Short mmCIF file of C-alpha atoms in Angstrom, two decimals:
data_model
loop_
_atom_site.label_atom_id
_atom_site.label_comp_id
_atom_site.label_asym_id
_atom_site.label_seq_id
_atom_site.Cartn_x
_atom_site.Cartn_y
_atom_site.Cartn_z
CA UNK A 245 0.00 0.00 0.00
CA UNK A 246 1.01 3.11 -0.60
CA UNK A 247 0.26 7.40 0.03
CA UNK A 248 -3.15 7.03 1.98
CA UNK A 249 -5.61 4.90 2.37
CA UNK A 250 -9.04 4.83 3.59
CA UNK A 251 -11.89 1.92 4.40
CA UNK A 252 -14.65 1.59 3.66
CA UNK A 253 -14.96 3.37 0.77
CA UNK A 254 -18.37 3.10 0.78
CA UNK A 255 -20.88 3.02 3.84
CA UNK A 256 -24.63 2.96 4.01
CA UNK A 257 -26.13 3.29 7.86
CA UNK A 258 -29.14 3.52 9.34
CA UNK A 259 -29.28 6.28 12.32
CA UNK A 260 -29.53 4.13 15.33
CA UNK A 261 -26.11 2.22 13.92
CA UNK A 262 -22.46 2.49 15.31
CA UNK A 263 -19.86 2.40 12.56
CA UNK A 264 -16.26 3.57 12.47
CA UNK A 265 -13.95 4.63 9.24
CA UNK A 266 -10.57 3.88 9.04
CA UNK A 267 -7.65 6.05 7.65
CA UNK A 268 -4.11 5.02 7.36
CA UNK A 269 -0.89 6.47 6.09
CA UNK A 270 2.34 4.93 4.29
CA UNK A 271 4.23 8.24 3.99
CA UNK A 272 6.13 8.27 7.08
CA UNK A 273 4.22 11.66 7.92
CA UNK A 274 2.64 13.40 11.57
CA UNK A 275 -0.24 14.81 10.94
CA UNK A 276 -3.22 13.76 10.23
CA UNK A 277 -6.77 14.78 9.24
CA UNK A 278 -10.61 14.52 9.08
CA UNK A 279 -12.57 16.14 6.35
CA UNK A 280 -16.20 16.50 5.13
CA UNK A 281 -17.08 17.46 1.82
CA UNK A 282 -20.48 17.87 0.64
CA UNK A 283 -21.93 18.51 -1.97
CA UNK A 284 -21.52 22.07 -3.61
CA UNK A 285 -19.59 22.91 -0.16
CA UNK A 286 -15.99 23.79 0.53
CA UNK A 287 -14.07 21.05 2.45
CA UNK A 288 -15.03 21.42 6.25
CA UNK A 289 -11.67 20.43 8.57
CA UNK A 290 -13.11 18.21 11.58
CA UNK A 291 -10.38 17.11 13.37
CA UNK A 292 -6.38 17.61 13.13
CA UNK A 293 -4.23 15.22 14.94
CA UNK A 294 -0.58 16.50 15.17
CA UNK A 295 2.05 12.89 16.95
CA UNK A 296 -1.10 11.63 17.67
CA UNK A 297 -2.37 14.21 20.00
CA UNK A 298 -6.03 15.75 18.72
CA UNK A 299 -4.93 19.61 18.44
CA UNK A 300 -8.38 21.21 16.54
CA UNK A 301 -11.28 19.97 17.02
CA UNK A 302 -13.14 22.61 14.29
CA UNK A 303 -17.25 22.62 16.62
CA UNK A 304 -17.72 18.99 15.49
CA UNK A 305 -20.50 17.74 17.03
CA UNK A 306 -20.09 14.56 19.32
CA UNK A 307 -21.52 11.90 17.48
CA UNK A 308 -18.37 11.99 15.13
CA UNK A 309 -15.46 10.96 17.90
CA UNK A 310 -11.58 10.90 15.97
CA UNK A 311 -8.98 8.42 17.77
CA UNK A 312 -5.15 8.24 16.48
CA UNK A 313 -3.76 5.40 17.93
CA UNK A 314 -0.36 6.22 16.34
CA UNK A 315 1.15 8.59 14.16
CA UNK A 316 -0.10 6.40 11.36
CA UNK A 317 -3.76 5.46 11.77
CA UNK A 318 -6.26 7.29 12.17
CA UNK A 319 -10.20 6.16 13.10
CA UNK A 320 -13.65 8.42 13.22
CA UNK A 321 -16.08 6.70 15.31
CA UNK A 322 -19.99 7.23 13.91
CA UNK A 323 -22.85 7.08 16.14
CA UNK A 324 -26.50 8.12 15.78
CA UNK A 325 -25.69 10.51 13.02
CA UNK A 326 -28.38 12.29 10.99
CA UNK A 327 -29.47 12.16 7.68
CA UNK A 328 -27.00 15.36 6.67
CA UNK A 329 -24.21 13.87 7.74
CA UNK A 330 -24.36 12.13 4.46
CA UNK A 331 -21.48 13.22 2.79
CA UNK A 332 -17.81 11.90 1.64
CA UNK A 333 -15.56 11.61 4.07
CA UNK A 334 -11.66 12.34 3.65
CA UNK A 335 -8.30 11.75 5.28
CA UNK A 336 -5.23 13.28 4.96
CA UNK A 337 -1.90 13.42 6.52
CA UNK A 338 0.92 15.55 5.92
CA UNK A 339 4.57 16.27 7.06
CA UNK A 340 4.19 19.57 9.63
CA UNK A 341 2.91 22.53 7.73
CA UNK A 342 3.21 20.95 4.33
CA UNK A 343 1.45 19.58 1.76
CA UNK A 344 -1.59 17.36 3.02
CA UNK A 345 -1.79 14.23 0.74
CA UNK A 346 -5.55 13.19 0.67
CA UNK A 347 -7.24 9.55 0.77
CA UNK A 348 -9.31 8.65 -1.64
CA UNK A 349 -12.47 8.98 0.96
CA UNK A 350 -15.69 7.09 2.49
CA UNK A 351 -18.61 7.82 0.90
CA UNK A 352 -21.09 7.56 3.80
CA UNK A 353 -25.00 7.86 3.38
CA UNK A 354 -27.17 7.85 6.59
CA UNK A 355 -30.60 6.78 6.20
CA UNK B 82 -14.65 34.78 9.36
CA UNK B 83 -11.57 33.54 7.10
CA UNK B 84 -12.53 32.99 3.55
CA UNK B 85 -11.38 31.59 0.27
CA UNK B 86 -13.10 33.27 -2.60
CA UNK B 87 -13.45 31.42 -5.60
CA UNK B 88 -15.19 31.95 -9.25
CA UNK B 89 -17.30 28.33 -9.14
CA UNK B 90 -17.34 27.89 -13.01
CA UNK B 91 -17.73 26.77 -15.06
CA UNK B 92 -15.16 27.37 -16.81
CA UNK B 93 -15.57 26.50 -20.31
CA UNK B 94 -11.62 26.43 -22.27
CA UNK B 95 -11.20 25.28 -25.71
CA UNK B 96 -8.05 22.06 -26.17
CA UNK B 97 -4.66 23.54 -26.29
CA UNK B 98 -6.11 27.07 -24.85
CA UNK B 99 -4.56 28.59 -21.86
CA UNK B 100 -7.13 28.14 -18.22
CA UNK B 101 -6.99 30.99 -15.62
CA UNK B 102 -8.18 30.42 -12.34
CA UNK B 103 -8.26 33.14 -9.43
CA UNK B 104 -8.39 32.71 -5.57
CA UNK B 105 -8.76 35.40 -3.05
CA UNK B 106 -8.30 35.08 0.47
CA UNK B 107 -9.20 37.65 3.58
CA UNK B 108 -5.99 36.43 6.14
CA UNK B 109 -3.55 39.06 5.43
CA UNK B 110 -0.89 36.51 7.40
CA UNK B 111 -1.64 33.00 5.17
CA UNK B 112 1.54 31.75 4.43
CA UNK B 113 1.15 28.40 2.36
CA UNK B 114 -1.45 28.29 -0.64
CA UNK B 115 -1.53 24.79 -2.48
CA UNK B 116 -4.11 24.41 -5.72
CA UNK B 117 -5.71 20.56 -6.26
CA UNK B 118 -7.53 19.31 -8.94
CA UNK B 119 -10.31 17.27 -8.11
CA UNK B 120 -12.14 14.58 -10.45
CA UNK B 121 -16.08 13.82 -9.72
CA UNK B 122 -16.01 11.69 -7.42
CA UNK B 123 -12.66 11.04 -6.21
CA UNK B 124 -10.45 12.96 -3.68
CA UNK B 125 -8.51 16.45 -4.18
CA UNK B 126 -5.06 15.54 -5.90
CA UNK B 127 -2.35 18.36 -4.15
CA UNK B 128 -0.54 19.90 -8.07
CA UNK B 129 0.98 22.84 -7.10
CA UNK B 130 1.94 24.98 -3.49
CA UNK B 131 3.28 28.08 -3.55
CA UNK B 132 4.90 30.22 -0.40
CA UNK B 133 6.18 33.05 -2.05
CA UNK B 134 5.13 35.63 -4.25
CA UNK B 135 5.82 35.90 -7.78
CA UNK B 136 5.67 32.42 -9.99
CA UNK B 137 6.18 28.80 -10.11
CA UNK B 138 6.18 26.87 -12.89
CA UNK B 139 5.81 23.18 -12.54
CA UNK B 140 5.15 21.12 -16.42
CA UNK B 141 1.66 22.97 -18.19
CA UNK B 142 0.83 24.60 -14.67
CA UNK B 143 2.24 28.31 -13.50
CA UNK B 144 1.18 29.24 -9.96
CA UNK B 145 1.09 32.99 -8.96
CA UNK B 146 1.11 34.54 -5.91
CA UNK B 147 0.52 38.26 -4.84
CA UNK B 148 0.32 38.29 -1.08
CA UNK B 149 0.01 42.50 -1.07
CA UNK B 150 -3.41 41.68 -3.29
CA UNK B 151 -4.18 38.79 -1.63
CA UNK B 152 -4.62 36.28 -4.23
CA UNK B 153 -3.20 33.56 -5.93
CA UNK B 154 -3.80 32.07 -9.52
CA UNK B 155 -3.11 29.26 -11.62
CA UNK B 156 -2.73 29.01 -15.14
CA UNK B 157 -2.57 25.44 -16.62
CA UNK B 158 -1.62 25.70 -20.64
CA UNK B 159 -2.10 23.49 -23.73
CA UNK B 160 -5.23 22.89 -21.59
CA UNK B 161 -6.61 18.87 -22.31
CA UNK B 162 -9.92 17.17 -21.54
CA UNK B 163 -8.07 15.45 -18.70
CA UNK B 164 -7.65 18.85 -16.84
CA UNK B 165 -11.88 19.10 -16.71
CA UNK B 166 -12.13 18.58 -12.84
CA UNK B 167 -12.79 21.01 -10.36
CA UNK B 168 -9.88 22.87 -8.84
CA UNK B 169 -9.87 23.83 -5.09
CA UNK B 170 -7.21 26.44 -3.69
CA UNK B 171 -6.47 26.04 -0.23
CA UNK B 172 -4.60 28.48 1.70
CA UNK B 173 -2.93 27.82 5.18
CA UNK B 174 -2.68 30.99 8.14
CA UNK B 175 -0.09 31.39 10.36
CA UNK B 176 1.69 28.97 12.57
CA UNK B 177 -0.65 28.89 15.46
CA UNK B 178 -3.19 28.13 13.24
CA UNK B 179 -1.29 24.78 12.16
CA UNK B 180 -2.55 22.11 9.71
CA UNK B 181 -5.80 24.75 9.27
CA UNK B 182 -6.26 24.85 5.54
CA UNK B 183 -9.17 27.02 4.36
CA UNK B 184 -10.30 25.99 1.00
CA UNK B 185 -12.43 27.51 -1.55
CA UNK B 186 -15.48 25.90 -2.82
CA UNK B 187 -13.56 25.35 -6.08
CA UNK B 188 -13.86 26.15 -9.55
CA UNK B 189 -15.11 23.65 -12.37
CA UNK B 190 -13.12 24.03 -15.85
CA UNK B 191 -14.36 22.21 -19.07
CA UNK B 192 -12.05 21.40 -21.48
CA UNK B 193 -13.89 21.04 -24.83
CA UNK B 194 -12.25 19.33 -27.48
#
């Protein structure tokens, strides 16, 4: 595997359902991120994890909960989320303030 | 409130034609500003980042930076259908504000044969 990858890449979920997305990076970085795109909206940042300690958490509410095990992984715990949380999902990671290198996302559609 | 102005297109360029695209952005201390090309679909592909004013040229794309007007541009030439995607500039503030890229809601180009 290589840059950064994400699983599922697809996710359908009912609202009462606990589900988690998985992130991982193979480019030795320490940072990483959690992103929401919607549709016809900029990229929202969610959650920036900098050696594995959470340092922005951008008003997210609680039902999304971020966890970085190591410098390498990174998870977002889903539970009873809403119908507009439907969105894709993206991770990135990126080597202090440099470039972030993006996954290629979970698309995730609460029903 | 931070912001990242973009034109959202679409931006229609004839093949082999020269694409502009224009970004504004209201932090007068951003220091970083990276463009990516996004395909429906998939996830933003980083092309160009830029931390200094004046140009950078990297293949068919030219990145410019005025940080006195607060913008940035990119210019992608001998434009092909492969460049139609929607481009998203993303500009990052000053170090306390680290890892916080703003991006703009992008702009679609069309490359029409």
């Amino acid at each position: 595997e290589t840059g950064v990858t994400q699983t599922p890449r697809h996710l359908v979920m009912g609202m009462t359902n606990k589900k988690s997305l998985k992130c991982e990076q193979h480019l030795g970085h320490n940072a990483m991120y959690w992103y929401k795109q919607s549709a016809k909206k900029p990229l929202e940042l969610m959650f920036v994890y900098n050696f594995k300690e959470q340092t922005e958490n951008n008003s997210v509410p609680s039902r999304f909960s971020p966890e970085c095990p190591n410098s390498s992984h990174l998870f977002l715990h889903l539970h009873t989320l809403q119908p507009e949380d439907s969105a894709l999902y993206l991770c990135a990671s990126s080597q202090g303030y440099n470039e972030q290198f993006f996954g290629p996302g979970t698309r995730l559609t609460v029903l | 409130q931070k912001e990242v102005e973009q034109n959202s297109g679409p931006l229609s360029v004839p093949e082999g034609a020269i694409a502009s695209l224009n970004c504004t952005y209201s932090d007068r201390v951003s220091q970083s500003f990276f463009w990516y090309r996004q395909y429906s679909g998939k996830s933003p592909e980083l092309i160009m980042s830029i931390y200094s004013n004046g140009d950078k040229e990297d293949g068919r794309f030219t990145a410019q930076l005025n940080k006195a007007s607060q913008y940035v541009s990119l210019l992608i030439r001998d434009s092909q259908p492969s460049d139609s995607a929607t481009y998203l500039c993303a500009v990052n503030g000053e170090t306390d504000s680290w890892g916080k890229l703003q991006f703009g809601a992008g702009t679609q180009v069309v490359v029409t044969p």
